[in-house]
Amino acid sequence: MNIMRNRLPGTRPKRIRKASVHRNNLRIATIEGIPSTVFQVLLQGQFLTGFLLYLGASSSQIGFVLALTTLVNIAQIGVAFLIQKLPSRKWAMVIFTALHRLLWGSTGLVPFLFPKEHWVTAFIILYTTAFISSTAGGMLWNSVISDLVPARVRGRYFGIRNTFLNALGSLVMYGGGVMLDRYPGAHGFLIIYIVVWVCAIANIIVFCFYPDVPFEKSEEKSFLPMFRKPLHDRLFMKSTLFLAAWLLLQNLTVPLYSYVMLQLLNINYETLSLLNVSQTVFMMASFYVWGNLNAKYSNKRLLLWTLPIIALSSLIWGMLSVLPMLPVLFAAHIIFGMGVGGFNQLAFNFIIGDTPKKERPMYMAMYAALTGLAAFFGPLLGGRIYEWIVDWPDWTQIYGMQIVVGVLMIVLAVLLGRRILRDE
């Protein structure tokens, strides 16, 4: 007791206050993720594909919609420059995030506001506008969260946050699938969009409680010098261009898995939800494994290790030719979850951990733009290929595409991945 009383005035309380502020900030970021996760799970993946099919979209239109979210990432380059001029990142983040939530949620009003022949066009316009806003909001959130979470706890915090939110997403995904099977068509999607709107409003409210953390700005004041910084970083550009090429291949088929299963294999929403839940569960488990490995090995080396796992998940689809459907699909989804969980976590760590702090917004924007451009053309080209081969034998559409893409992934990983994603 005497020792505590004899401490210098203000010393202990400051440490307690600083620790409590950090904990409170991390708590806000975690709570914000809850409505955000429910909102996004119910509007993407199998639910997005199902709603587009309900609206009457073709496979190429579905591919285009799935690709749009990555194309607009190019705008992050402009946002990375403009945030250097902002007096407050927080309120700009709140405004753009709110626009994204409200516009995306408004896609549920399409059947009520437009003639049936214009449903798909109206959806695409609202969806595109929503994700232009999301590009700015996401860029600002990445910038804020990288400053909000202390480097010493970053890996552990994001591991726990991702695990918790993915577990929640799995429950929502399964529940949504069961509900759509019970109430197919317009009735089911109406219920989904009611939940979406409740979560959108809640998410916007919680965003207002984010702290306005100090921003360490770039030393460059003009756009072109700031833009050139990542371009002149040879190691960063080599890695980013390689990962962009990888995502181009991966996105030829992966975003269209729901289309293949719903339209070609006639799988119901509940089964599709179980497949996606199994993928998410193993992705969550992989966060812990990849996080521990990351304590020993570099981000780039571990990124290389994830590539053959993702390629294997694509090749496994070929087993549909000799084995029962569901075991093969579960195996493909589980292995993909293990691989892509590591890929996404390590790519994020690579961007916020292996880049200079002052220039990080432009580095993040350059990575998002290049990988987003590649990921845009992936599902767009994939959807077009499915239209080209519509009269080919069924196996070419159900698993032939996946086999070809899996082989190309292995070739790319062996020929270029081993040279580019190595420790310097």
XYZ file of C-alpha atoms in Angstrom:
424
model
C 0.000 0.000 0.000
C 2.840 2.417 0.915
C 4.591 1.687 -2.348
C 1.427 2.563 -4.264
C 1.019 5.805 -2.283
C 4.643 6.832 -2.896
C 4.410 6.589 -6.691
C 4.962 9.832 -8.569
C 1.657 11.658 -9.008
C -0.069 10.804 -12.284
C 2.303 7.995 -13.310
C 0.073 4.948 -12.774
C -3.242 6.561 -13.736
C -1.804 7.621 -17.105
C -0.783 4.068 -17.926
C -4.177 2.783 -16.826
C -5.945 5.463 -18.866
C -3.856 4.760 -21.959
C -4.513 1.018 -21.698
C -8.234 1.573 -21.155
C -8.436 3.912 -24.171
C -6.812 1.264 -26.378
C -9.161 -1.420 -25.080
C -12.174 0.805 -25.637
C -11.081 1.577 -29.209
C -10.584 -2.110 -29.999
C -13.962 -2.894 -28.435
C -15.664 -0.322 -30.703
C -13.942 -1.771 -33.771
C -15.131 -5.267 -32.814
C -18.719 -4.207 -32.051
C -18.873 -2.303 -35.349
C -17.979 -5.525 -37.140
C -21.109 -7.318 -35.887
C -23.805 -5.462 -37.886
C -21.317 -5.014 -40.731
C -20.802 -8.788 -40.958
C -24.529 -9.591 -40.924
C -25.158 -6.888 -43.540
C -22.454 -8.090 -45.910
C -23.037 -11.837 -45.529
C -26.706 -11.463 -46.471
C -25.910 -9.355 -49.546
C -23.000 -11.222 -51.082
C -21.949 -14.724 -52.134
C -24.793 -17.177 -52.599
C -27.420 -14.572 -51.623
C -26.170 -12.076 -54.199
C -26.117 -14.766 -56.889
C -29.572 -16.001 -55.884
C -31.040 -12.490 -55.929
C -29.533 -11.804 -59.357
C -31.000 -15.054 -60.675
C -34.362 -13.990 -59.202
C -34.030 -10.662 -61.057
C -33.326 -12.580 -64.298
C -29.564 -12.022 -64.702
C -27.461 -14.170 -67.061
C -24.121 -15.770 -66.104
C -22.150 -12.961 -67.792
C -24.202 -10.321 -65.950
C -23.590 -12.154 -62.675
C -19.868 -12.256 -63.450
C -19.926 -8.516 -64.195
C -21.659 -7.695 -60.904
C -19.259 -9.892 -58.916
C -16.325 -8.159 -60.612
C -17.511 -4.584 -60.053
C -16.511 -4.514 -56.381
C -12.863 -4.938 -57.330
C -12.808 -2.620 -60.364
C -13.796 0.421 -58.307
C -10.731 -0.171 -56.100
C -8.792 1.816 -58.714
C -10.379 4.943 -57.233
C -8.472 4.291 -53.999
C -5.413 5.925 -55.560
C -7.239 9.257 -55.671
C -8.654 8.695 -52.182
C -5.157 7.971 -50.793
C -4.066 11.410 -51.961
C -7.202 13.256 -50.866
C -7.172 11.904 -47.303
C -3.885 13.751 -46.817
C -5.946 16.957 -47.098
C -8.736 15.924 -44.714
C -9.005 17.611 -41.318
C -10.787 14.466 -40.034
C -10.561 10.928 -41.400
C -13.298 9.734 -39.055
C -16.245 11.734 -40.388
C -15.270 11.197 -44.014
C -15.177 7.461 -43.216
C -18.630 7.641 -41.595
C -20.149 9.516 -44.558
C -18.797 7.208 -47.272
C -19.582 4.059 -45.275
C -23.149 5.272 -44.679
C -23.593 5.927 -48.409
C -22.361 2.415 -49.175
C -24.700 0.759 -46.679
C -27.756 2.759 -47.764
C -27.186 2.392 -51.512
C -26.430 -1.344 -51.328
C -29.443 -1.873 -49.099
C -31.562 0.002 -51.666
C -31.003 -2.770 -54.222
C -33.767 -4.635 -52.382
C -36.240 -1.988 -53.561
C -35.569 -2.712 -57.251
C -38.551 -5.125 -57.749
C -40.869 -2.538 -56.162
C -39.672 0.529 -58.078
C -38.867 -0.632 -61.618
C -40.503 -2.669 -64.420
C -39.278 -6.251 -64.581
C -37.314 -5.722 -67.814
C -35.183 -3.059 -66.043
C -34.537 -4.955 -62.796
C -30.985 -6.089 -63.607
C -29.953 -2.695 -65.021
C -31.312 -0.830 -61.996
C -29.571 -3.255 -59.631
C -26.223 -2.768 -61.405
C -26.497 1.045 -61.238
C -27.289 1.061 -57.497
C -24.679 -1.619 -56.781
C -21.958 0.248 -58.708
C -22.707 3.538 -56.956
C -22.653 1.787 -53.588
C -19.220 0.326 -54.195
C -17.748 3.593 -55.424
C -18.652 4.933 -51.976
C -17.295 1.742 -50.408
C -13.935 2.302 -52.078
C -13.476 5.604 -50.279
C -14.910 4.287 -47.005
C -12.783 1.131 -47.094
C -9.614 3.082 -47.809
C -10.307 5.390 -44.875
C -11.181 2.459 -42.568
C -7.930 0.665 -43.424
C -6.005 3.848 -42.711
C -7.781 4.436 -39.397
C -7.624 0.831 -38.183
C -3.901 0.516 -38.947
C -3.299 3.487 -36.618
C -5.934 2.423 -34.097
C -4.543 -1.064 -33.391
C -1.074 -1.023 -31.801
C 1.525 -2.974 -33.799
C 2.407 -5.201 -30.826
C -1.127 -6.643 -30.609
C -2.135 -6.330 -34.285
C -1.761 -10.003 -35.198
C -3.499 -11.277 -32.078
C -6.316 -8.721 -32.260
C -7.148 -9.299 -35.912
C -6.938 -13.057 -35.379
C -9.510 -12.873 -32.567
C -11.708 -10.333 -34.399
C -11.672 -12.300 -37.663
C -12.444 -15.563 -35.878
C -15.378 -14.085 -33.958
C -16.870 -12.281 -36.966
C -16.430 -15.260 -39.270
C -18.181 -17.479 -36.722
C -21.044 -14.989 -36.678
C -21.017 -14.883 -40.480
C -21.285 -18.674 -40.627
C -24.403 -18.685 -38.445
C -25.972 -15.881 -40.501
C -25.110 -17.641 -43.760
C -26.710 -20.902 -42.647
C -29.760 -19.189 -41.196
C -30.243 -17.172 -44.370
C -29.974 -20.292 -46.516
C -32.558 -22.176 -44.439
C -34.880 -19.187 -44.573
C -34.621 -18.866 -48.380
C -35.432 -22.563 -48.778
C -38.475 -22.146 -46.555
C -39.596 -18.896 -48.196
C -38.314 -19.014 -51.781
C -38.392 -16.105 -54.191
C -39.700 -12.624 -53.360
C -40.888 -13.470 -49.813
C -37.494 -14.775 -48.711
C -35.519 -11.885 -50.177
C -37.915 -9.395 -48.569
C -37.112 -10.870 -45.133
C -33.377 -10.733 -45.900
C -33.522 -7.076 -46.878
C -35.476 -6.149 -43.737
C -32.639 -7.616 -41.639
C -30.118 -5.873 -43.915
C -31.684 -2.459 -43.323
C -31.733 -2.898 -39.542
C -28.037 -3.844 -39.585
C -27.168 -0.979 -41.964
C -28.617 1.617 -39.577
C -26.954 -0.011 -36.553
C -23.613 -0.154 -38.371
C -23.717 3.556 -39.269
C -24.507 4.485 -35.656
C -21.583 2.463 -34.246
C -19.182 3.992 -36.803
C -19.899 7.380 -35.206
C -18.210 6.154 -32.007
C -14.856 5.482 -33.703
C -12.102 7.767 -32.334
C -10.537 10.348 -34.626
C -6.978 9.046 -34.244
C -4.011 11.260 -35.231
C -2.834 10.834 -38.804
C 0.873 10.732 -39.735
C 0.779 12.244 -43.215
C 3.041 11.669 -46.193
C 6.135 13.819 -46.627
C 5.051 14.426 -50.234
C 2.567 17.229 -50.842
C 1.868 16.702 -54.564
C 0.041 13.799 -56.170
C 2.682 12.542 -58.632
C 5.589 12.259 -56.144
C 3.247 10.466 -53.714
C 1.981 8.199 -56.509
C 5.546 7.276 -57.530
C 6.583 6.110 -54.040
C 5.144 2.560 -54.304
C 5.952 2.382 -58.031
C 9.652 2.849 -57.254
C 9.580 0.165 -54.546
C 10.754 -2.772 -56.666
C 10.090 -5.535 -54.134
C 6.601 -4.248 -53.361
C 5.650 -3.930 -57.043
C 6.949 -7.394 -57.980
C 4.960 -8.995 -55.182
C 1.821 -6.973 -55.928
C 1.866 -7.718 -59.668
C 2.327 -11.416 -58.983
C -0.571 -11.486 -56.497
C -2.704 -9.608 -59.048
C -1.980 -12.283 -61.667
C -2.872 -14.966 -59.117
C -6.188 -13.301 -58.260
C -7.021 -13.013 -61.961
C -6.752 -16.795 -62.271
C -8.505 -17.528 -58.981
C -11.440 -15.270 -59.830
C -12.116 -16.979 -63.142
C -14.018 -19.628 -61.202
C -14.306 -18.977 -57.452
C -16.896 -16.128 -57.574
C -19.013 -18.274 -59.910
C -19.072 -21.349 -57.653
C -22.527 -20.343 -56.381
C -23.767 -20.028 -59.963
C -22.489 -23.533 -60.822
C -24.034 -25.088 -57.718
C -27.375 -23.284 -57.876
C -27.917 -23.343 -61.629
C -26.037 -26.418 -62.891
C -25.970 -28.791 -59.904
C -29.406 -27.740 -58.557
C -28.188 -27.540 -54.951
C -30.622 -25.913 -52.528
C -29.761 -22.872 -50.403
C -29.480 -24.826 -47.148
C -26.881 -27.205 -48.586
C -25.033 -24.332 -50.223
C -25.004 -22.540 -46.876
C -23.539 -25.623 -45.177
C -20.794 -25.769 -47.800
C -19.937 -22.110 -47.242
C -20.120 -22.533 -43.469
C -17.634 -25.425 -43.623
C -15.335 -23.200 -45.688
C -15.636 -20.402 -43.127
C -15.058 -22.680 -40.124
C -11.806 -24.020 -41.560
C -10.812 -20.519 -42.608
C -11.244 -19.424 -38.969
C -9.163 -22.356 -37.743
C -6.475 -21.458 -40.260
C -6.170 -17.916 -38.825
C -4.654 -19.379 -35.662
C -2.268 -21.640 -37.577
C -1.117 -18.965 -40.034
C -0.819 -16.449 -37.192
C 1.548 -18.737 -35.264
C 3.581 -19.462 -38.392
C 3.773 -15.715 -39.042
C 5.702 -15.341 -35.787
C 8.486 -17.459 -37.353
C 8.287 -16.765 -41.076
C 7.793 -13.681 -43.240
C 4.484 -12.633 -44.790
C 5.752 -13.274 -48.320
C 7.063 -16.761 -47.615
C 3.782 -17.808 -46.012
C 1.832 -16.270 -48.898
C 3.736 -18.629 -51.185
C 2.728 -21.591 -49.016
C -0.969 -20.708 -49.375
C -0.894 -20.884 -53.190
C -0.733 -24.681 -53.717
C -3.508 -25.126 -51.148
C -5.810 -22.802 -53.112
C -4.838 -24.535 -56.382
C -5.611 -27.944 -54.843
C -9.094 -26.784 -53.867
C -9.781 -26.004 -57.532
C -8.369 -29.310 -58.791
C -10.507 -31.297 -56.329
C -13.626 -30.322 -58.314
C -12.398 -32.787 -60.930
C -13.202 -35.622 -58.496
C -16.885 -35.028 -59.274
C -16.283 -37.291 -62.265
C -15.722 -40.354 -60.040
C -16.975 -39.586 -56.513
C -20.317 -38.519 -54.975
C -21.058 -34.812 -55.304
C -21.372 -33.581 -51.713
C -18.154 -35.104 -50.264
C -16.173 -33.604 -53.151
C -17.766 -30.161 -52.737
C -17.210 -30.184 -48.973
C -13.539 -31.148 -49.475
C -13.063 -28.385 -52.082
C -14.659 -25.748 -49.842
C -12.727 -26.827 -46.729
C -9.350 -26.756 -48.474
C -10.150 -23.436 -50.141
C -11.073 -21.978 -46.734
C -7.733 -23.052 -45.275
C -5.810 -21.549 -48.172
C -7.717 -18.327 -48.723
C -7.871 -17.607 -44.976
C -4.098 -17.535 -44.875
C -3.847 -15.655 -48.176
C -6.166 -12.824 -47.090
C -4.676 -12.481 -43.616
C -1.084 -12.500 -44.862
C -1.790 -10.134 -47.765
C -3.323 -7.659 -45.286
C -0.318 -8.013 -42.966
C 1.994 -7.546 -45.955
C 0.332 -4.221 -46.841
C 0.098 -2.707 -43.348
C 3.261 -4.241 -41.920
C 5.823 -4.352 -44.740
C 5.247 -0.815 -46.041
C 6.418 2.620 -44.759
C 3.879 4.091 -42.337
C 3.807 7.627 -43.753
C 3.212 6.376 -47.287
C 0.918 3.490 -46.307
C -2.339 4.935 -47.755
C -0.818 5.154 -51.244
C 0.764 1.698 -50.904
C -2.596 0.256 -49.858
C -4.287 2.074 -52.736
C -1.764 0.816 -55.290
C -2.168 -2.762 -54.059
C -5.976 -2.456 -54.096
C -5.977 -0.897 -57.580
C -3.725 -3.492 -59.218
C -5.252 -6.530 -57.545
C -8.734 -5.042 -57.984
C -8.209 -4.574 -61.719
C -7.096 -8.189 -62.061
C -9.915 -9.458 -59.857
C -12.391 -7.471 -61.970
C -11.471 -9.182 -65.211
C -11.459 -12.636 -63.539
C -15.202 -13.159 -62.909
C -16.065 -11.048 -65.966
C -14.047 -13.353 -68.212
C -15.210 -16.404 -66.252
C -18.871 -15.498 -66.754
C -18.250 -14.973 -70.469
C -16.498 -18.354 -70.781
C -19.489 -20.084 -69.188
C -21.668 -18.515 -71.894
C -19.264 -19.671 -74.627
C -19.288 -23.287 -73.424
C -23.002 -23.483 -72.615
C -23.524 -26.030 -75.426
C -20.462 -28.098 -74.489
C -20.774 -31.284 -72.400
C -22.030 -30.639 -68.873
C -18.751 -31.696 -67.236
C -16.865 -28.823 -68.892
C -19.101 -26.318 -67.111
C -19.386 -28.159 -63.784
C -15.724 -29.023 -63.135
C -13.750 -28.658 -66.378
C -13.119 -24.944 -65.809
C -11.884 -25.581 -62.270
C -9.385 -28.217 -63.427
C -7.900 -25.932 -66.084
C -7.624 -23.025 -63.634
C -6.072 -25.263 -60.955
C -3.355 -26.446 -63.355
C -2.588 -22.854 -64.398
C -2.336 -21.874 -60.714
C 0.237 -24.597 -60.055
C 2.280 -23.493 -63.083
C 2.200 -19.844 -61.965
C 3.200 -20.697 -58.387
C 6.116 -22.887 -59.503
C 7.484 -20.681 -62.279
C 7.090 -17.227 -60.704
C 5.872 -17.580 -57.114
C 9.038 -19.246 -55.819
C 11.186 -16.428 -57.218
C 9.033 -13.456 -56.255
C 7.631 -14.416 -52.828
C 10.924 -15.248 -51.197
C 12.782 -13.588 -48.362
C 15.244 -11.024 -49.627
